[in-house]
PDB file of C-alpha atoms in Angstrom:
ATOM      1  CA  UNK A  19     121.902  82.051-107.091  1.00  0.00           C
ATOM      2  CA  UNK A  20     121.229  79.160-107.547  1.00  0.00           C
ATOM      3  CA  UNK A  21     125.105  77.683-107.944  1.00  0.00           C
ATOM      4  CA  UNK A  22     125.992  75.528-104.792  1.00  0.00           C
ATOM      5  CA  UNK A  23     127.571  77.750-102.175  1.00  0.00           C
ATOM      6  CA  UNK A  24     131.480  76.877-101.329  1.00  0.00           C
ATOM      7  CA  UNK A  25     132.944  78.101 -98.281  1.00  0.00           C
ATOM      8  CA  UNK A  26     136.757  78.690 -98.439  1.00  0.00           C
ATOM      9  CA  UNK A  27     139.038  79.488 -95.246  1.00  0.00           C
ATOM     10  CA  UNK A  28     141.293  83.039 -95.562  1.00  0.00           C
ATOM     11  CA  UNK A  29     143.786  83.227 -92.936  1.00  0.00           C
ATOM     12  CA  UNK A  30     140.858  81.902 -90.645  1.00  0.00           C
ATOM     13  CA  UNK A  31     137.760  83.810 -91.737  1.00  0.00           C
ATOM     14  CA  UNK A  32     134.793  81.663 -93.823  1.00  0.00           C
ATOM     15  CA  UNK A  33     134.110  83.411 -96.893  1.00  0.00           C
ATOM     16  CA  UNK A  34     131.371  82.174 -98.930  1.00  0.00           C
ATOM     17  CA  UNK A  35     131.189  82.200-102.737  1.00  0.00           C
ATOM     18  CA  UNK A  36     129.109  79.886-105.303  1.00  0.00           C
ATOM     19  CA  UNK A  37     130.136  78.252-107.895  1.00  0.00           C
ATOM     20  CA  UNK A  38     129.818  80.763-110.181  1.00  0.00           C
ATOM     21  CA  UNK A  39     132.102  83.063-108.438  1.00  0.00           C
ATOM     22  CA  UNK A  40     129.841  85.397-106.376  1.00  0.00           C
ATOM     23  CA  UNK A  41     130.592  85.858-102.919  1.00  0.00           C
ATOM     24  CA  UNK A  42     129.087  87.064 -99.563  1.00  0.00           C
ATOM     25  CA  UNK A  43     130.431  90.341 -99.183  1.00  0.00           C
ATOM     26  CA  UNK A  44     128.763  91.173 -95.877  1.00  0.00           C
ATOM     27  CA  UNK A  45     130.240  88.647 -94.123  1.00  0.00           C
ATOM     28  CA  UNK A  46     133.863  89.470 -94.666  1.00  0.00           C
ATOM     29  CA  UNK A  47     133.365  93.300 -94.514  1.00  0.00           C
ATOM     30  CA  UNK A  48     133.247  93.212 -90.873  1.00  0.00           C
ATOM     31  CA  UNK A  49     136.956  91.497 -91.010  1.00  0.00           C
ATOM     32  CA  UNK A  50     138.276  94.587 -92.431  1.00  0.00           C
ATOM     33  CA  UNK A  51     136.494  96.648 -90.368  1.00  0.00           C
ATOM     34  CA  UNK A  52     134.819  98.219 -93.425  1.00  0.00           C
ATOM     35  CA  UNK A  53     130.741  98.472 -94.681  1.00  0.00           C
ATOM     36  CA  UNK A  54     129.480  96.993 -97.238  1.00  0.00           C
ATOM     37  CA  UNK A  55     127.074 100.044 -97.967  1.00  0.00           C
ATOM     38  CA  UNK A  56     130.190 102.486 -97.765  1.00  0.00           C
ATOM     39  CA  UNK A  57     131.494 100.790-100.032  1.00  0.00           C
ATOM     40  CA  UNK A  58     128.757 101.202-102.790  1.00  0.00           C
ATOM     41  CA  UNK A  59     128.311 104.757-101.581  1.00  0.00           C
ATOM     42  CA  UNK A  60     131.714 105.290-102.739  1.00  0.00           C
ATOM     43  CA  UNK A  61     131.658 107.328-106.085  1.00  0.00           C
ATOM     44  CA  UNK A  62     134.745 105.456-107.874  1.00  0.00           C
ATOM     45  CA  UNK A  63     132.596 102.244-107.034  1.00  0.00           C
ATOM     46  CA  UNK A  64     129.336 103.971-108.784  1.00  0.00           C
ATOM     47  CA  UNK A  65     131.722 104.879-111.604  1.00  0.00           C
ATOM     48  CA  UNK A  66     132.968 100.984-111.553  1.00  0.00           C
ATOM     49  CA  UNK A  67     129.576  99.811-111.733  1.00  0.00           C
ATOM     50  CA  UNK A  68     128.541 102.018-114.606  1.00  0.00           C
ATOM     51  CA  UNK A  69     131.208 100.770-116.595  1.00  0.00           C
ATOM     52  CA  UNK A  70     130.473  97.300-115.986  1.00  0.00           C
ATOM     53  CA  UNK A  71     127.308  97.902-117.032  1.00  0.00           C
ATOM     54  CA  UNK A  72     128.378 100.102-119.903  1.00  0.00           C
ATOM     55  CA  UNK A  73     129.347  96.677-120.997  1.00  0.00           C
ATOM     56  CA  UNK A  74     125.980  95.436-121.988  1.00  0.00           C
ATOM     57  CA  UNK A  75     123.160  97.894-122.582  1.00  0.00           C
ATOM     58  CA  UNK A  76     120.761  95.311-121.049  1.00  0.00           C
ATOM     59  CA  UNK A  77     122.965  95.143-117.950  1.00  0.00           C
ATOM     60  CA  UNK A  78     121.832  97.053-114.716  1.00  0.00           C
ATOM     61  CA  UNK A  79     123.058  97.449-111.068  1.00  0.00           C
ATOM     62  CA  UNK A  80     121.358  94.341-110.260  1.00  0.00           C
ATOM     63  CA  UNK A  81     123.372  91.983-111.963  1.00  0.00           C
ATOM     64  CA  UNK A  82     126.462  92.959-109.975  1.00  0.00           C
ATOM     65  CA  UNK A  83     125.177  93.115-106.747  1.00  0.00           C
ATOM     66  CA  UNK A  84     122.311  90.853-105.355  1.00  0.00           C
ATOM     67  CA  UNK A  85     120.578  90.834-101.963  1.00  0.00           C
ATOM     68  CA  UNK A  86     119.840  87.460-100.019  1.00  0.00           C
ATOM     69  CA  UNK A  87     117.938  87.299 -96.607  1.00  0.00           C
ATOM     70  CA  UNK A  88     117.574  84.024 -94.448  1.00  0.00           C
ATOM     71  CA  UNK A  89     120.405  81.569 -94.188  1.00  0.00           C
ATOM     72  CA  UNK A  90     123.627  82.694 -96.396  1.00  0.00           C
ATOM     73  CA  UNK A  91     121.893  85.833 -96.560  1.00  0.00           C
ATOM     74  CA  UNK A  92     123.736  89.319 -97.146  1.00  0.00           C
ATOM     75  CA  UNK A  93     125.139  91.390 -99.937  1.00  0.00           C
ATOM     76  CA  UNK A  94     126.257  89.103-102.674  1.00  0.00           C
ATOM     77  CA  UNK A  95     129.074  90.009-105.462  1.00  0.00           C
ATOM     78  CA  UNK A  96     128.964  89.667-109.178  1.00  0.00           C
ATOM     79  CA  UNK A  97     132.882  88.386-109.972  1.00  0.00           C
ATOM     80  CA  UNK A  98     133.590  91.416-112.068  1.00  0.00           C
ATOM     81  CA  UNK A  99     132.761  93.466-108.545  1.00  0.00           C
ATOM     82  CA  UNK A 100     133.898  91.189-106.342  1.00  0.00           C
ATOM     83  CA  UNK A 101     137.724  91.270-106.567  1.00  0.00           C
ATOM     84  CA  UNK A 102     137.283  95.486-107.094  1.00  0.00           C
ATOM     85  CA  UNK A 103     135.333  95.228-103.197  1.00  0.00           C
ATOM     86  CA  UNK A 104     137.808  92.765-101.717  1.00  0.00           C
ATOM     87  CA  UNK A 105     141.360  95.037-103.161  1.00  0.00           C
ATOM     88  CA  UNK A 106     138.951  98.131-101.241  1.00  0.00           C
ATOM     89  CA  UNK A 107     139.639  96.201 -98.155  1.00  0.00           C
ATOM     90  CA  UNK A 108     142.759  94.568 -98.315  1.00  0.00           C
ATOM     91  CA  UNK A 109     144.981  93.838-101.566  1.00  0.00           C
ATOM     92  CA  UNK A 110     146.238  90.211-100.270  1.00  0.00           C
ATOM     93  CA  UNK A 111     142.640  89.147 -99.345  1.00  0.00           C
ATOM     94  CA  UNK A 112     141.959  90.648-103.363  1.00  0.00           C
ATOM     95  CA  UNK A 113     144.835  88.616-105.101  1.00  0.00           C
ATOM     96  CA  UNK A 114     143.434  85.461-102.660  1.00  0.00           C
ATOM     97  CA  UNK A 115     139.770  86.099-104.045  1.00  0.00           C
ATOM     98  CA  UNK A 116     140.967  86.683-107.808  1.00  0.00           C
ATOM     99  CA  UNK A 117     142.461  83.118-107.735  1.00  0.00           C
ATOM    100  CA  UNK A 118     139.364  81.476-105.800  1.00  0.00           C
ATOM    101  CA  UNK A 119     136.970  82.998-108.450  1.00  0.00           C
ATOM    102  CA  UNK A 120     139.102  82.415-111.814  1.00  0.00           C
ATOM    103  CA  UNK A 121     139.505  78.488-110.573  1.00  0.00           C
ATOM    104  CA  UNK A 122     135.853  78.437-109.890  1.00  0.00           C
ATOM    105  CA  UNK A 123     134.664  80.105-113.111  1.00  0.00           C
ATOM    106  CA  UNK A 124     137.165  77.339-114.792  1.00  0.00           C
ATOM    107  CA  UNK A 125     135.839  74.301-112.396  1.00  0.00           C
ATOM    108  CA  UNK A 126     139.446  73.756-111.987  1.00  0.00           C
ATOM    109  CA  UNK A 127     139.031  74.367-107.940  1.00  0.00           C
ATOM    110  CA  UNK A 128     139.573  71.724-105.871  1.00  0.00           C
ATOM    111  CA  UNK A 129     135.518  71.888-104.769  1.00  0.00           C
ATOM    112  CA  UNK A 130     134.681  70.835-108.033  1.00  0.00           C
ATOM    113  CA  UNK A 131     136.837  67.434-107.111  1.00  0.00           C
ATOM    114  CA  UNK A 132     135.438  66.408-103.862  1.00  0.00           C
ATOM    115  CA  UNK A 133     132.025  67.751-106.056  1.00  0.00           C
ATOM    116  CA  UNK A 134     132.888  64.836-108.468  1.00  0.00           C
ATOM    117  CA  UNK A 135     133.808  61.679-105.533  1.00  0.00           C
ATOM    118  CA  UNK A 136     130.426  62.664-104.001  1.00  0.00           C
ATOM    119  CA  UNK A 137     128.562  62.224-106.570  1.00  0.00           C
ATOM    120  CA  UNK A 138     130.880  59.101-107.014  1.00  0.00           C
ATOM    121  CA  UNK A 139     129.764  57.980-103.501  1.00  0.00           C
ATOM    122  CA  UNK A 140     126.292  58.511-103.957  1.00  0.00           C
ATOM    123  CA  UNK A 141     126.405  56.332-107.395  1.00  0.00           C
ATOM    124  CA  UNK A 142     128.367  53.415-105.438  1.00  0.00           C
ATOM    125  CA  UNK A 143     125.981  53.314-102.470  1.00  0.00           C
ATOM    126  CA  UNK A 144     123.216  53.311-105.314  1.00  0.00           C
ATOM    127  CA  UNK A 145     124.555  50.313-106.647  1.00  0.00           C
ATOM    128  CA  UNK A 146     125.479  48.235-103.433  1.00  0.00           C
ATOM    129  CA  UNK A 147     121.625  48.851-102.416  1.00  0.00           C
ATOM    130  CA  UNK A 148     120.213  47.833-105.792  1.00  0.00           C
ATOM    131  CA  UNK A 149     122.412  44.246-105.806  1.00  0.00           C
ATOM    132  CA  UNK A 150     121.561  43.928-101.723  1.00  0.00           C
ATOM    133  CA  UNK A 151     117.690  43.826-102.927  1.00  0.00           C
ATOM    134  CA  UNK A 152     118.628  41.749-106.273  1.00  0.00           C
ATOM    135  CA  UNK A 153     119.959  39.032-104.231  1.00  0.00           C
ATOM    136  CA  UNK A 154     117.184  39.360-101.850  1.00  0.00           C
ATOM    137  CA  UNK A 155     114.897  39.310-104.380  1.00  0.00           C
ATOM    138  CA  UNK A 156     116.719  35.725-105.979  1.00  0.00           C
ATOM    139  CA  UNK A 157     116.636  34.060-102.435  1.00  0.00           C
ATOM    140  CA  UNK A 158     112.441  34.870-102.467  1.00  0.00           C
ATOM    141  CA  UNK A 159     113.500  37.244 -99.688  1.00  0.00           C
ATOM    142  CA  UNK A 160     111.952  40.464 -98.954  1.00  0.00           C
ATOM    143  CA  UNK A 161     113.825  44.039 -98.589  1.00  0.00           C
ATOM    144  CA  UNK A 162     113.047  46.269 -96.001  1.00  0.00           C
ATOM    145  CA  UNK A 163     114.774  49.345 -95.048  1.00  0.00           C
ATOM    146  CA  UNK A 164     116.787  47.963 -92.012  1.00  0.00           C
ATOM    147  CA  UNK A 165     118.384  45.969 -94.816  1.00  0.00           C
ATOM    148  CA  UNK A 166     119.304  48.849 -96.219  1.00  0.00           C
ATOM    149  CA  UNK A 167     120.882  50.668 -92.997  1.00  0.00           C
ATOM    150  CA  UNK A 168     122.451  47.614 -91.792  1.00  0.00           C
ATOM    151  CA  UNK A 169     124.609  47.424 -95.299  1.00  0.00           C
ATOM    152  CA  UNK A 170     124.926  51.339 -94.874  1.00  0.00           C
ATOM    153  CA  UNK A 171     126.159  50.888 -91.382  1.00  0.00           C
ATOM    154  CA  UNK A 172     128.515  48.728 -91.894  1.00  0.00           C
ATOM    155  CA  UNK A 173     130.584  50.074 -94.986  1.00  0.00           C
ATOM    156  CA  UNK A 174     130.567  53.946 -92.489  1.00  0.00           C
ATOM    157  CA  UNK A 175     132.009  51.285 -89.914  1.00  0.00           C
ATOM    158  CA  UNK A 176     134.941  49.949 -91.600  1.00  0.00           C
ATOM    159  CA  UNK A 177     136.050  53.742 -92.833  1.00  0.00           C
ATOM    160  CA  UNK A 178     135.367  55.604 -89.852  1.00  0.00           C
ATOM    161  CA  UNK A 179     135.125  52.661 -86.904  1.00  0.00           C
ATOM    162  CA  UNK A 180     131.502  53.417 -85.531  1.00  0.00           C
ATOM    163  CA  UNK A 181     128.406  51.727 -86.846  1.00  0.00           C
ATOM    164  CA  UNK A 182     126.178  54.826 -87.584  1.00  0.00           C
ATOM    165  CA  UNK A 183     125.274  57.350 -90.200  1.00  0.00           C
ATOM    166  CA  UNK A 184     127.689  59.838 -91.234  1.00  0.00           C
ATOM    167  CA  UNK A 185     127.617  63.125 -92.730  1.00  0.00           C
ATOM    168  CA  UNK A 186     128.877  62.601 -95.807  1.00  0.00           C
ATOM    169  CA  UNK A 187     128.626  66.393 -97.015  1.00  0.00           C
ATOM    170  CA  UNK A 188     131.387  66.881 -94.405  1.00  0.00           C
ATOM    171  CA  UNK A 189     134.007  64.376 -95.595  1.00  0.00           C
ATOM    172  CA  UNK A 190     136.879  65.198 -97.221  1.00  0.00           C
ATOM    173  CA  UNK A 191     137.555  64.226-100.622  1.00  0.00           C
ATOM    174  CA  UNK A 192     140.283  61.060-100.137  1.00  0.00           C
ATOM    175  CA  UNK A 193     137.755  59.703 -97.517  1.00  0.00           C
ATOM    176  CA  UNK A 194     134.880  60.112 -99.972  1.00  0.00           C
ATOM    177  CA  UNK A 195     137.054  58.036-102.548  1.00  0.00           C
ATOM    178  CA  UNK A 196     137.254  55.285 -99.398  1.00  0.00           C
ATOM    179  CA  UNK A 197     133.816  55.305 -98.985  1.00  0.00           C
ATOM    180  CA  UNK A 198     133.128  54.947-102.720  1.00  0.00           C
ATOM    181  CA  UNK A 199     135.519  51.773-103.179  1.00  0.00           C
ATOM    182  CA  UNK A 200     134.340  50.101 -99.804  1.00  0.00           C
ATOM    183  CA  UNK A 201     130.582  50.386-100.870  1.00  0.00           C
ATOM    184  CA  UNK A 202     131.822  48.790-104.061  1.00  0.00           C
ATOM    185  CA  UNK A 203     133.325  46.412-102.659  1.00  0.00           C
ATOM    186  CA  UNK A 204     130.843  45.309-100.293  1.00  0.00           C
ATOM    187  CA  UNK A 205     128.260  45.227-103.535  1.00  0.00           C
ATOM    188  CA  UNK A 206     130.564  42.945-104.982  1.00  0.00           C
ATOM    189  CA  UNK A 207     130.842  40.508-101.988  1.00  0.00           C
ATOM    190  CA  UNK A 208     127.125  40.573-101.200  1.00  0.00           C
ATOM    191  CA  UNK A 209     126.622  39.902-105.088  1.00  0.00           C
ATOM    192  CA  UNK A 210     128.638  36.487-104.330  1.00  0.00           C
ATOM    193  CA  UNK A 211     127.313  35.475-101.440  1.00  0.00           C
ATOM    194  CA  UNK A 212     129.727  36.254 -98.677  1.00  0.00           C
ATOM    195  CA  UNK A 213     128.666  35.966 -95.257  1.00  0.00           C
ATOM    196  CA  UNK A 214     127.948  39.459 -93.174  1.00  0.00           C
ATOM    197  CA  UNK A 215     130.916  38.313 -90.920  1.00  0.00           C
ATOM    198  CA  UNK A 216     133.478  37.732 -93.406  1.00  0.00           C
ATOM    199  CA  UNK A 217     132.524  40.887 -95.547  1.00  0.00           C
ATOM    200  CA  UNK A 218     132.902  42.869 -92.228  1.00  0.00           C
ATOM    201  CA  UNK A 219     136.276  41.234 -92.013  1.00  0.00           C
ATOM    202  CA  UNK A 220     137.623  42.016 -95.964  1.00  0.00           C
ATOM    203  CA  UNK A 221     135.781  45.461 -95.551  1.00  0.00           C
ATOM    204  CA  UNK A 222     138.093  46.408 -92.707  1.00  0.00           C
ATOM    205  CA  UNK A 223     141.301  45.068 -94.363  1.00  0.00           C
ATOM    206  CA  UNK A 224     140.745  46.433 -97.425  1.00  0.00           C
ATOM    207  CA  UNK A 225     140.175  50.276 -95.203  1.00  0.00           C
ATOM    208  CA  UNK A 226     143.325  49.416 -93.159  1.00  0.00           C
ATOM    209  CA  UNK A 227     145.261  48.876 -96.934  1.00  0.00           C
ATOM    210  CA  UNK A 228     144.410  51.762 -98.331  1.00  0.00           C
ATOM    211  CA  UNK A 229     144.785  53.583 -95.265  1.00  0.00           C
ATOM    212  CA  UNK A 230     148.466  52.489 -95.547  1.00  0.00           C
ATOM    213  CA  UNK A 231     149.162  52.688 -99.306  1.00  0.00           C
ATOM    214  CA  UNK A 232     148.179  56.811 -99.381  1.00  0.00           C
ATOM    215  CA  UNK A 233     149.638  57.237 -95.866  1.00  0.00           C
ATOM    216  CA  UNK A 234     152.988  59.689 -96.727  1.00  0.00           C
ATOM    217  CA  UNK A 235     156.045  57.837 -96.051  1.00  0.00           C
ATOM    218  CA  UNK A 236     158.765  60.125 -93.621  1.00  0.00           C
ATOM    219  CA  UNK A 237     161.860  60.979 -94.373  1.00  0.00           C
ATOM    220  CA  UNK A 238     162.977  59.349 -90.503  1.00  0.00           C
ATOM    221  CA  UNK A 239     161.211  55.653 -92.337  1.00  0.00           C
ATOM    222  CA  UNK A 240     162.700  55.782 -95.663  1.00  0.00           C
ATOM    223  CA  UNK A 241     165.945  56.189 -93.846  1.00  0.00           C
ATOM    224  CA  UNK A 242     165.234  53.078 -91.827  1.00  0.00           C
TER     225      UNK A 242
END
C-alpha cells in the first residue's frame, strides 16, 4: 500500500483512505462502538472474505486485509471489503464510504484535483527559480540559497500576507492555484528585469485582483 494517503471527513470523523481505495478500519471502529477483530471473527464476514478469494484462485485473505504499524497504523481493508465493513457499522457511513471509494478508484475525487494543482505549483516554483538563476548568471552574479528563499517569501507574502515559509501540503486547491499564478508572474517579472520593489507591488495587486474575481457575489450585492 504505497499509494498516497487521503484524509477525509465524515461528520467530524477523520477517515484515512489511500488512492487505491483502501481505508483504515481501526481508526473509525471506535466511533461506532465496534471492534475490527469482532468483525473479522464474524461468520458472515469470513464467508464474505472466502467468496472474495474464490473470485481468483491466487487471492488470499492478505489481499483484502493488511496490518500496518507506526504512523497511520491499524487494520486496512481493501475496497471490496471496506464497504462491507462499513455497512456492518452503519448504513449511512457505508453509503458515504462507497461513494468515496468509487471516486478515488476512478480518480474523480477532489483529492486528485488538489494533487494536480500541487504539481503545477511545484513546477511553477521551479520555473521561477530557474529564471532567477539565469538572469543572475547573465548579470555575472552567483545565485545563493538566500536568493531563492527571498523570492519564495515574496510570493508567499503576496499570497498569505507574511514573509515566511508556507505549508503547501495544507493549502486548499484555490490557494495552490493562486500560488502557481503568482510564481509564474514573478518569474516573468524577474525575466523582464523589474525591480524587487515594483514586483512586490505588482504581485500584491495580482493576488488582490484574483481574490476579487474568485469571490462569490451575494444576492444583496447584486440587488445593490
